[in-house]
mmCIF file of C-alpha atoms in Angstrom:
data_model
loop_
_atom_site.group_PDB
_atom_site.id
_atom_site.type_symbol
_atom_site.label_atom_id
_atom_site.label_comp_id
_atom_site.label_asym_id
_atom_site.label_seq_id
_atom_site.Cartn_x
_atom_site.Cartn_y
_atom_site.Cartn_z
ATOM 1 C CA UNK A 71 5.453 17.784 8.713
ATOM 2 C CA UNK A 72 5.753 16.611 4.886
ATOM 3 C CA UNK A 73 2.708 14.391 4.694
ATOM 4 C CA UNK A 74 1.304 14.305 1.186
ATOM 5 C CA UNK A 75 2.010 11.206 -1.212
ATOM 6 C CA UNK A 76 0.289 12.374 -4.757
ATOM 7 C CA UNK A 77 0.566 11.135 -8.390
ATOM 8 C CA UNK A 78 1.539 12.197 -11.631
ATOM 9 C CA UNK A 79 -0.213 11.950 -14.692
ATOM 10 C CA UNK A 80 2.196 9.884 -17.554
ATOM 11 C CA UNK A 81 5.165 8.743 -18.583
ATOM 12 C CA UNK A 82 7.265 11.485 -17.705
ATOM 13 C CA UNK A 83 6.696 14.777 -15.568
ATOM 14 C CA UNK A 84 5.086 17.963 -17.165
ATOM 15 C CA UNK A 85 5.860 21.471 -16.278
ATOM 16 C CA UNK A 86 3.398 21.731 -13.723
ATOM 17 C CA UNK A 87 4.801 17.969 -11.945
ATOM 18 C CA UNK A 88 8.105 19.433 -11.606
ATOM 19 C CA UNK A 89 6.974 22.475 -9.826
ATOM 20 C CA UNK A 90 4.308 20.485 -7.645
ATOM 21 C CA UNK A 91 7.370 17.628 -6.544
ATOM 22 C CA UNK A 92 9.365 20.560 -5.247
ATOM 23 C CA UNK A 93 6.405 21.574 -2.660
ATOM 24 C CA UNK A 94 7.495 21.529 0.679
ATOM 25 C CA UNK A 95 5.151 19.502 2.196
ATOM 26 C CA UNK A 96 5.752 16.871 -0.986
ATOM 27 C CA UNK A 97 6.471 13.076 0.468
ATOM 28 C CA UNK A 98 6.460 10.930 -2.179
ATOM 29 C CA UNK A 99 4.463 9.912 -5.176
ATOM 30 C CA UNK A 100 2.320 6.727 -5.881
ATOM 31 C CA UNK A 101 2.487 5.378 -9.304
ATOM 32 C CA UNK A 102 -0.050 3.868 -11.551
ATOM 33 C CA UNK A 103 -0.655 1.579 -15.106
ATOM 34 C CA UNK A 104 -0.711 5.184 -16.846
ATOM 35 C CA UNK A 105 2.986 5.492 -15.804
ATOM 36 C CA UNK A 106 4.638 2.390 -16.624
ATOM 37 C CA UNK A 107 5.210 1.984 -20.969
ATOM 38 C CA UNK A 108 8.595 -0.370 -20.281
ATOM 39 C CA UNK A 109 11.291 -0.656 -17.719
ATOM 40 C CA UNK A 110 13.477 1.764 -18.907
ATOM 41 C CA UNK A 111 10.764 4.576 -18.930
ATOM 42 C CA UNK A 112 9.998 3.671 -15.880
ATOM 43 C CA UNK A 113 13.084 4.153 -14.420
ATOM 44 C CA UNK A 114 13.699 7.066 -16.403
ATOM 45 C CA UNK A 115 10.359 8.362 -14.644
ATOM 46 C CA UNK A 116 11.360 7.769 -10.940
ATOM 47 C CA UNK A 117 14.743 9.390 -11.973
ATOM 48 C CA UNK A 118 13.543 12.270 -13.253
ATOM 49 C CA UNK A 119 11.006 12.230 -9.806
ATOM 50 C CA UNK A 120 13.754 12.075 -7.281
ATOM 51 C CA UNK A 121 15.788 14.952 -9.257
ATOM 52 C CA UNK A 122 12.984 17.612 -8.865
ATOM 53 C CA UNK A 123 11.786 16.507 -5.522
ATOM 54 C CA UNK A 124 12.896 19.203 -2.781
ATOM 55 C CA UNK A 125 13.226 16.619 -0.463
ATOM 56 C CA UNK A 126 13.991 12.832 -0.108
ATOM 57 C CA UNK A 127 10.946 11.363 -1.514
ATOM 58 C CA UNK A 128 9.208 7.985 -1.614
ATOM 59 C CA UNK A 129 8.129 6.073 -4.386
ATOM 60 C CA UNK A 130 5.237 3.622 -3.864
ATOM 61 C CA UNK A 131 3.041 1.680 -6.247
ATOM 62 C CA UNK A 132 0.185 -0.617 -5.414
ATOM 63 C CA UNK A 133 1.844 -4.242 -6.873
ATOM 64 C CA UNK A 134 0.057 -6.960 -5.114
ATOM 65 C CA UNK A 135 -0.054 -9.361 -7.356
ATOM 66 C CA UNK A 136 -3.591 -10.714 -9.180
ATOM 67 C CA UNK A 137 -5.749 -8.172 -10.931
ATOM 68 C CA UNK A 138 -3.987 -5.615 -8.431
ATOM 69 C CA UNK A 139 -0.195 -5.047 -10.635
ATOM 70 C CA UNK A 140 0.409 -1.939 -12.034
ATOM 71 C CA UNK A 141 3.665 -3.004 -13.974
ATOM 72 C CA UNK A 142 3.381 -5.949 -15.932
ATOM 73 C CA UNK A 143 5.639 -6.052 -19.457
ATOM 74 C CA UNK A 144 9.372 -7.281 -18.147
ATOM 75 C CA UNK A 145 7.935 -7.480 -14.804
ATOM 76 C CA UNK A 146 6.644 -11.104 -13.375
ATOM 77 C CA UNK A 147 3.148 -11.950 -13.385
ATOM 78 C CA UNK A 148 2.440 -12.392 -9.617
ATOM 79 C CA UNK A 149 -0.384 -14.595 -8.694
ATOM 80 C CA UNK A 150 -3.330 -12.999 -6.613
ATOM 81 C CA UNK A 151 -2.888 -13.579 -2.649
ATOM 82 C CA UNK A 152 -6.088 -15.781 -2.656
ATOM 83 C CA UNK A 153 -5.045 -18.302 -5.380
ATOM 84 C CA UNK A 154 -2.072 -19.182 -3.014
ATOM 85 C CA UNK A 155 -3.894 -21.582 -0.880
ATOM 86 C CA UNK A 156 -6.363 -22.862 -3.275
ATOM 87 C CA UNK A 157 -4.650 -25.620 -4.437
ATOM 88 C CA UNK A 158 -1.719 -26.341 -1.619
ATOM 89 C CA UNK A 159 -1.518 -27.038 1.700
ATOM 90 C CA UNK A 160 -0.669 -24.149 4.189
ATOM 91 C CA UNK A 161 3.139 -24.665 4.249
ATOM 92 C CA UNK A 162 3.560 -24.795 0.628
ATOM 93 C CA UNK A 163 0.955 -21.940 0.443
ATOM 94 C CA UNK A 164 3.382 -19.862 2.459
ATOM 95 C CA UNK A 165 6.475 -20.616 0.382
ATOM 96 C CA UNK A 166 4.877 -19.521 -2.240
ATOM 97 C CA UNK A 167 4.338 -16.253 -0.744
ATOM 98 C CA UNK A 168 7.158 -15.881 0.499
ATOM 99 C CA UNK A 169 8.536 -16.422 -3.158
ATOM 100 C CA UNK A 170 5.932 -14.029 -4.999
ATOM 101 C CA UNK A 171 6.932 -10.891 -2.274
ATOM 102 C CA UNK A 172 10.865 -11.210 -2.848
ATOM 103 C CA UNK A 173 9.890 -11.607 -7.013
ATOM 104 C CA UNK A 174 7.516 -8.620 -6.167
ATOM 105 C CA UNK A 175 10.172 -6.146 -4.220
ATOM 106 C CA UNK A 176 13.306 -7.020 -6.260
ATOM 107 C CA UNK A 177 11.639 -6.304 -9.278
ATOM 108 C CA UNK A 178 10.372 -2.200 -7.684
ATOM 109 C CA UNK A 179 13.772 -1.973 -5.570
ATOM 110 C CA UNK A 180 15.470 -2.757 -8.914
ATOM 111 C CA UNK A 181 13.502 0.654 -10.421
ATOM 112 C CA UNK A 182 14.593 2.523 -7.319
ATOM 113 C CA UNK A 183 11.041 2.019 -6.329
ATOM 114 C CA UNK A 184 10.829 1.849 -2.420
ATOM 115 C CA UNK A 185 7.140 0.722 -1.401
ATOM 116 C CA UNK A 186 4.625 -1.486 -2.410
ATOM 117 C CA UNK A 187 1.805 -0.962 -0.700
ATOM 118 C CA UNK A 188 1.287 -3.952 0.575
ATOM 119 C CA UNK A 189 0.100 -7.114 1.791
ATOM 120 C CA UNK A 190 -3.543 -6.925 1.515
ATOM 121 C CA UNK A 191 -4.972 -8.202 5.625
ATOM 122 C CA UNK A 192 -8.343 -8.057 4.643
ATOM 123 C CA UNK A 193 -10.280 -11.434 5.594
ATOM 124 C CA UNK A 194 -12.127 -12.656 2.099
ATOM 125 C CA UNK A 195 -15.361 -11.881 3.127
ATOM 126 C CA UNK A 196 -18.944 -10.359 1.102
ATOM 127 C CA UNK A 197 -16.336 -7.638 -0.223
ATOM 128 C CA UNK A 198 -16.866 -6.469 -3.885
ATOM 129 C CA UNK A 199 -12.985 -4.865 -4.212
ATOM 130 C CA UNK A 200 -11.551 -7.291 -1.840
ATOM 131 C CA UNK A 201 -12.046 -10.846 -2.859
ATOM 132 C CA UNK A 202 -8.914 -12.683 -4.182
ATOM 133 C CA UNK A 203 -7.146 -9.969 -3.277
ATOM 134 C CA UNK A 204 -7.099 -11.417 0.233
ATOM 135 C CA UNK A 205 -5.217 -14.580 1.248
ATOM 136 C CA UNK A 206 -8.183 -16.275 2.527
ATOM 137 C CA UNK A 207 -11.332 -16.320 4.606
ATOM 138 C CA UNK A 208 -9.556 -18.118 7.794
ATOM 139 C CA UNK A 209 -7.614 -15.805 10.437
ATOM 140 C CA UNK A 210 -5.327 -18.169 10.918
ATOM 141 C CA UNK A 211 -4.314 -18.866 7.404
ATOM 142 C CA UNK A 212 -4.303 -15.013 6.615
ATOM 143 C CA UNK A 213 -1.920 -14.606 9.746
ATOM 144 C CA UNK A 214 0.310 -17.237 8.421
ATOM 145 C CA UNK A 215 0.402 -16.177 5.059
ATOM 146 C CA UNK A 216 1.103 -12.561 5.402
ATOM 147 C CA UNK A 217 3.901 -13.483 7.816
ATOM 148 C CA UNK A 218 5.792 -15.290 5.224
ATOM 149 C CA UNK A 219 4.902 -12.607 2.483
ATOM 150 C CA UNK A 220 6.190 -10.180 4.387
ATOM 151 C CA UNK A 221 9.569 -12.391 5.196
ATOM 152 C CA UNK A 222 9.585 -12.542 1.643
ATOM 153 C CA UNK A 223 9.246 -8.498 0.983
ATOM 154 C CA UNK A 224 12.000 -7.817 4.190
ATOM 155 C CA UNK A 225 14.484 -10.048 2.747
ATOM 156 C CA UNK A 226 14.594 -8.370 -0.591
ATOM 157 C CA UNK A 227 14.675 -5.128 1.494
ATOM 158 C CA UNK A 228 10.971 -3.174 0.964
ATOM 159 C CA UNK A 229 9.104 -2.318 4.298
ATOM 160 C CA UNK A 230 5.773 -3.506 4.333
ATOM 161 C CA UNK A 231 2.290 -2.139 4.665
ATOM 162 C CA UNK A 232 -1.102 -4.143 6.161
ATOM 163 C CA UNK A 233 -3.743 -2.970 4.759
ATOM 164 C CA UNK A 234 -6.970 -1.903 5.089
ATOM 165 C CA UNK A 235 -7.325 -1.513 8.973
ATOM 166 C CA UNK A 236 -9.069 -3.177 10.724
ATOM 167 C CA UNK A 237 -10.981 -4.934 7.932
ATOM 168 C CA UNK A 238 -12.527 -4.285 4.478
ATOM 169 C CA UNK A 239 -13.696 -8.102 3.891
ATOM 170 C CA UNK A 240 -17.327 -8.036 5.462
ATOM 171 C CA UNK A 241 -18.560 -5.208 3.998
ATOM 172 C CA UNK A 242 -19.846 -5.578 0.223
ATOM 173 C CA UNK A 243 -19.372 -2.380 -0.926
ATOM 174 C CA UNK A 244 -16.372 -0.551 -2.884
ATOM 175 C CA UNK A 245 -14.895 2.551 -0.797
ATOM 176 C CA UNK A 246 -13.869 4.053 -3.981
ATOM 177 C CA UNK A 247 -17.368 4.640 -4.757
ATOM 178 C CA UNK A 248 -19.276 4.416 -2.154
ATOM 179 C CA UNK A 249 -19.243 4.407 1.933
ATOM 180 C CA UNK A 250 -18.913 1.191 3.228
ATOM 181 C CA UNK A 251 -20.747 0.695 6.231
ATOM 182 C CA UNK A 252 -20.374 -2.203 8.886
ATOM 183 C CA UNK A 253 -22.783 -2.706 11.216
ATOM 184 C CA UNK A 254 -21.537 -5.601 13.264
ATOM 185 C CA UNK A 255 -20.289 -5.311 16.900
ATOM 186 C CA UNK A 256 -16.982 -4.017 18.433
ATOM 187 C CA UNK A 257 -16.392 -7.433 19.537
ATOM 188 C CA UNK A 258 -17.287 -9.690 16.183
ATOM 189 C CA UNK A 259 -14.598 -7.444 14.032
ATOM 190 C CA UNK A 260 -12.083 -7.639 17.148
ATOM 191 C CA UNK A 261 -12.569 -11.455 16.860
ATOM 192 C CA UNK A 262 -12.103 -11.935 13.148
ATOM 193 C CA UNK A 263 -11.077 -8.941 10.904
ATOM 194 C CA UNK A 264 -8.378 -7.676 13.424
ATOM 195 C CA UNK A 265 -6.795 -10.417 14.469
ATOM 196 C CA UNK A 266 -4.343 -10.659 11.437
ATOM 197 C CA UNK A 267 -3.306 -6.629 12.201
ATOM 198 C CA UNK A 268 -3.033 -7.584 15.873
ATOM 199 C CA UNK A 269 -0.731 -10.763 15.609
ATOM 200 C CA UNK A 270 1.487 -9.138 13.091
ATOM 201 C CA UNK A 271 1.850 -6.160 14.927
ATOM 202 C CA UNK A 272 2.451 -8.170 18.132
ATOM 203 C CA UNK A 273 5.225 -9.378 15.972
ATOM 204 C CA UNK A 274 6.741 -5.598 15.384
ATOM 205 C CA UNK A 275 6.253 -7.023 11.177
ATOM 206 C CA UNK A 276 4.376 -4.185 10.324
ATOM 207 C CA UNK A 277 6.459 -1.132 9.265
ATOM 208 C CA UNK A 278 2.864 0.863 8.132
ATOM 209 C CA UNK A 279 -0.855 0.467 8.267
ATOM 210 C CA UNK A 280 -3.071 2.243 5.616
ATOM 211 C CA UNK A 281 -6.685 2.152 6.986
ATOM 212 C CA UNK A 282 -10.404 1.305 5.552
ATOM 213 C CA UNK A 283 -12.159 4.105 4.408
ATOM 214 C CA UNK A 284 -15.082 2.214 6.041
ATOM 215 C CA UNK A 285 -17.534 3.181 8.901
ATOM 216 C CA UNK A 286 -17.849 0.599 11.607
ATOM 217 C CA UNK A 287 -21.003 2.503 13.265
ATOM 218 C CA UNK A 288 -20.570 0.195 16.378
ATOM 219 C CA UNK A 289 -17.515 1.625 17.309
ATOM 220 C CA UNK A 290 -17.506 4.897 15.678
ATOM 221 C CA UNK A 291 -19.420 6.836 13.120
ATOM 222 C CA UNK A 292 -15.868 8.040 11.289
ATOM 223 C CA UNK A 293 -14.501 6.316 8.748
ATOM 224 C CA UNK A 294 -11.433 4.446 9.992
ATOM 225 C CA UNK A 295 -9.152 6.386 8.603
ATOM 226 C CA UNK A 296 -10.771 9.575 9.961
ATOM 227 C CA UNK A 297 -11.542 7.976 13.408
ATOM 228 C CA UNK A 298 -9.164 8.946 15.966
ATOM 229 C CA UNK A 299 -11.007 6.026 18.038
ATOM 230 C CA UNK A 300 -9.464 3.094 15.651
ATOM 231 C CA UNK A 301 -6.087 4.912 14.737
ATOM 232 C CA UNK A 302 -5.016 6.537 18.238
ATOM 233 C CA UNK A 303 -7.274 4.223 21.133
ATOM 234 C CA UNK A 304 -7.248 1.204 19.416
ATOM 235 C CA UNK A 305 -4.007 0.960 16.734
ATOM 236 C CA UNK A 306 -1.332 3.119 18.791
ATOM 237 C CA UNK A 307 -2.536 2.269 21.981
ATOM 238 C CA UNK A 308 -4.540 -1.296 22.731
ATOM 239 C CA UNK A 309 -2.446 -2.950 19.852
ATOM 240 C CA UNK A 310 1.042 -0.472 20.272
ATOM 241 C CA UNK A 311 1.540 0.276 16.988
ATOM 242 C CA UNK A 312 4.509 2.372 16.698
ATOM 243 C CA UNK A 313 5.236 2.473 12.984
ATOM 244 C CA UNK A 314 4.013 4.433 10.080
ATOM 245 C CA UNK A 315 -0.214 4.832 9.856
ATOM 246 C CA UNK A 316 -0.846 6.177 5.563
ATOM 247 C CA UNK A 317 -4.325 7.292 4.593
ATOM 248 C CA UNK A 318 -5.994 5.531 1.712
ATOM 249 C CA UNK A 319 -6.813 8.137 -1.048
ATOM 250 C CA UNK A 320 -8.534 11.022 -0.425
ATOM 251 C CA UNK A 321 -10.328 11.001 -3.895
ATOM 252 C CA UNK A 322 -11.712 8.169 -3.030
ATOM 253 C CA UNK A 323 -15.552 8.099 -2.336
ATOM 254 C CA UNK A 324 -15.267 6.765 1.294
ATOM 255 C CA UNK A 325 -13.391 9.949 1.876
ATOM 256 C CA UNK A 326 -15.601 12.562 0.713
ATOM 257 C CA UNK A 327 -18.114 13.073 3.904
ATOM 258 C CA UNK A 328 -15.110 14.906 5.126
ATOM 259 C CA UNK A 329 -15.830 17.795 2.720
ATOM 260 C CA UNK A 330 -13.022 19.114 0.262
ATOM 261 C CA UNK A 331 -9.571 17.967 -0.214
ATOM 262 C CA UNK A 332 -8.217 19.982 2.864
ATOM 263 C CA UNK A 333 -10.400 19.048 4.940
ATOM 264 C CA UNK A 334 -10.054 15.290 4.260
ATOM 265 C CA UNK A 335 -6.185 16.183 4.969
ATOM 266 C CA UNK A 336 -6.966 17.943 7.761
ATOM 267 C CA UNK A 337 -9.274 15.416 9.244
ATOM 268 C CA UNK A 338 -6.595 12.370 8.514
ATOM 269 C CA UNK A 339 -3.796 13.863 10.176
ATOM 270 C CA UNK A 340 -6.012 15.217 13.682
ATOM 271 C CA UNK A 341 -7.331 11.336 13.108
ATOM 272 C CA UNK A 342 -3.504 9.997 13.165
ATOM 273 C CA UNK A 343 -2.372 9.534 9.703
ATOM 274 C CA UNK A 344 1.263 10.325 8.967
ATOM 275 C CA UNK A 345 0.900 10.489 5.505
ATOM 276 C CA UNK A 346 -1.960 11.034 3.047
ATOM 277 C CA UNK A 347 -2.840 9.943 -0.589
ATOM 278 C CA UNK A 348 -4.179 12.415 -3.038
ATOM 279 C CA UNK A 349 -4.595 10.771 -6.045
ATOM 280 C CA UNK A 350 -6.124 11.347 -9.128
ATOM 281 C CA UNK A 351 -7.301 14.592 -9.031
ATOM 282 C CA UNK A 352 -4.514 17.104 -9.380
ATOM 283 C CA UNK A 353 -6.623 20.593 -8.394
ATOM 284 C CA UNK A 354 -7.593 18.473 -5.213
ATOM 285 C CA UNK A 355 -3.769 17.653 -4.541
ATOM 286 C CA UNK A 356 -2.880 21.309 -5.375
ATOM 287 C CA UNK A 357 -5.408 22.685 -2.872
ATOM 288 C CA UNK A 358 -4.383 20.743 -0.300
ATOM 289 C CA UNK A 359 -0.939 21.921 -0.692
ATOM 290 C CA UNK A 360 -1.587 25.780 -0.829
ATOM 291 C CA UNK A 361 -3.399 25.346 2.434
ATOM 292 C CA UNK A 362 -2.906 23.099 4.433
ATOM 293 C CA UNK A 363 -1.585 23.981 8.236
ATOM 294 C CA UNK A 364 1.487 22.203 9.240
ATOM 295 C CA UNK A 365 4.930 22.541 10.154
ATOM 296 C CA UNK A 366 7.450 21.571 7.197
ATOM 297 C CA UNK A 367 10.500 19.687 7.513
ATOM 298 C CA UNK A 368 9.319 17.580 10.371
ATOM 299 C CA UNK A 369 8.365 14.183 8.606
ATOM 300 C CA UNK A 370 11.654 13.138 7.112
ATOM 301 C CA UNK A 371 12.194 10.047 9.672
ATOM 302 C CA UNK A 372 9.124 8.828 8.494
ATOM 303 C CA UNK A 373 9.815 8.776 5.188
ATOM 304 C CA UNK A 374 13.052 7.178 6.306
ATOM 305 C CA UNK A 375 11.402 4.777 8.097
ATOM 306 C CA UNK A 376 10.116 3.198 4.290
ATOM 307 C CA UNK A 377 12.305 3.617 1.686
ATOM 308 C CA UNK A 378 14.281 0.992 0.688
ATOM 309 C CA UNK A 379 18.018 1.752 1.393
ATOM 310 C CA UNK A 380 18.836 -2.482 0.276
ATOM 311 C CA UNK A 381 19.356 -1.965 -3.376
ATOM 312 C CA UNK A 382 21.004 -4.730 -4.319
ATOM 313 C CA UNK A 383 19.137 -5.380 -7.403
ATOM 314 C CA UNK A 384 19.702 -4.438 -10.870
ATOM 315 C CA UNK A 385 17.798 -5.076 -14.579
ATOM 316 C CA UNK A 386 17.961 -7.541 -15.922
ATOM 317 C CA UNK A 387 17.484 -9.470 -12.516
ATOM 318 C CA UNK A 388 17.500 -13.115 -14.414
ATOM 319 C CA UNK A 389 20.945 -13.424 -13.366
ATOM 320 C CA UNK A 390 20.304 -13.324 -10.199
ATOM 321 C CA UNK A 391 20.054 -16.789 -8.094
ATOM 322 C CA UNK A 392 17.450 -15.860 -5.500
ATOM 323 C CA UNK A 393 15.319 -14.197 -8.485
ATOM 324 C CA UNK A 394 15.890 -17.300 -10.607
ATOM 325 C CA UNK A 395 14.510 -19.780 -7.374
ATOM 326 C CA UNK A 396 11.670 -17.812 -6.222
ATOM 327 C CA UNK A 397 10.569 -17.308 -10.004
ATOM 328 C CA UNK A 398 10.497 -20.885 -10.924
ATOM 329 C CA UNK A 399 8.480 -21.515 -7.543
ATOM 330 C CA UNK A 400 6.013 -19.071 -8.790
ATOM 331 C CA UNK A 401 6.077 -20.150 -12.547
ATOM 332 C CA UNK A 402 4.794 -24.054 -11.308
ATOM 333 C CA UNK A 403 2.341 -22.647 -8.977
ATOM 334 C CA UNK A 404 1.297 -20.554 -12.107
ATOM 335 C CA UNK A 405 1.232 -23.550 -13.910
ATOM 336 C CA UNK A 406 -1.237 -25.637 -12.065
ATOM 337 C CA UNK A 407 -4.224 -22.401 -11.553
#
């Protein structure tokens, strides 16, 4: 097993990255604003990442669009997923995300990035870190919207990733300082905040799921993605999921009833998670990788199973027709918010 996605600290790798990306149990990395100074660094940076990895590594960023976009000088400015329907109607809504994920993935793909982490399935609820970030308060609208996002991702060639399971819109507070807790029912969050993971998984759409670091105490008293109740009884086997299940970070303060960094891994994987996120605090990612207890070399299908093997695209992309269409879609739609 190769489970752990970490992160690196700037604009190119220090002596200690190098070392660290050649770890065994090394999966990818997930980059940040810190990382990115122009396009050409930053595809000098995932260069230089895939040369000292051991092993075929992915390369994610969280690019949703909104006040969630990592990269943003030579990249598009992508609209947040709420301001879609705001001012359209529900098919022009969806063209327009449609357009905004293919902007969104040919722009990574073209930096040999693989993954955004992404779309946001959250229903816009009391959340503090949610809010725009989610296409809307309606299931239904949600649903359709993250359907055609997602064609929009697939047809540039990125996998995609529903996030945070099975909700993080109706609880107010922010996981990565606190531990959210939601108090309602089994059957209210069954009814509203999983129904857009359950259609699009009915749908076989979803190549990953990165779960809530969120306690639903009706259902069980560990966080989702610690609860072997939401990712093994209720993701793999009420809704068959079959694809790839990622932890949220493990740095994060929803996380850190689980004790230290190895234990959080520890926990997460027993819980389901194929891969885990240890960002942002490089002794914590270096503990967990002198001791955690798993088999090596076991994971690369996984990894497989996500990184973008379509790339098509290369900077400049203005050239390109498809880029050129969906970008003057998004430009109008910029234009009127």
């Amino acid at each position: 097993m190769r489970p752990v996605i970490l992160d690196v600290q700037g604009y190119e790798l220090d002596p200690q990255e190098k070392e660290i990306l050649a770890h065994p149990l090394v999966a990818g990395v997930i980059l940040f604003t810190r990382n990115f100074f122009d396009i050409k660094q930053l595809q000098d940076l995932v260069t230089e990442i895939r040369l000292h990895g051991r092993n075929e590594l992915l390369i994610a960023v969280d690019h949703e669009g909104g006040r969630v976009q990592r990269f943003k000088e030579g990249f598009t400015l992508l609209p947040a997923a709420g301001s879609l329907i705001e001012k359209n109607d529900l098919k022009s809504a969806c063209e327009l995300a449609y357009s905004s994920a293919w902007i969104m993935a040919s722009e990574l793909i073209a930096c040999d990035i693989d993954l955004s982490f992404a779309p946001v399935l959250d229903l816009n609820g009391i959340s503090d870190v949610i809010q725009n970030r989610s296409f809307s308060e309606s299931v239904s609208e949600t649903t359709a919207l993250a359907e055609a996002y997602i064609a929009g991702m697939k047809s540039a060639g990125m996998a995609a990733t529903g996030k945070h399971f099975p909700g993080h819109g109706s609880v107010k507070a922010d996981s990565h300082i606190a531990l959210p807790i939601d108090s309602r029912s089994e059957i209210e969050i069954f009814n509203s905040d999983l129904k857009p993971f359950s259609g699009l998984i009915s749908k076989g759409l979803l190549d990953a799921i990165m779960p809530s670091h969120v306690v639903y105490s009706q259902c069980d008293q560990q966080p989702a993605g610690f609860s072997s109740y939401w990712l093994h009884n209720v993701l793999k086997t009420q809704l068959g999921f079959k694809g790839v299940i990622i932890s949220d970070d493990l740095s994060m303060h929803g996380a850190s009833f689980a004790g230290n960094h190895v234990s959080r891994a520890e926990s997460a994987i027993q819980a389901g998670c194929d891969l885990i996120l240890a960002c942002n605090d490089r002794s914590g990612a270096i503990s967990i990788l002198d001791n955690l207890q798993v088999a090596a070399y076991q994971q690369g299908s996984v990894i497989k199973q996500l990184r973008c093997t379509k790339n098509k695209f290369s900077v400049p992309l203005n050239k390109n027709p498809d880029w050129i269409k969906n970008n003057q879609k998004l430009m109008r739609h910029v234009e009127q918010v």
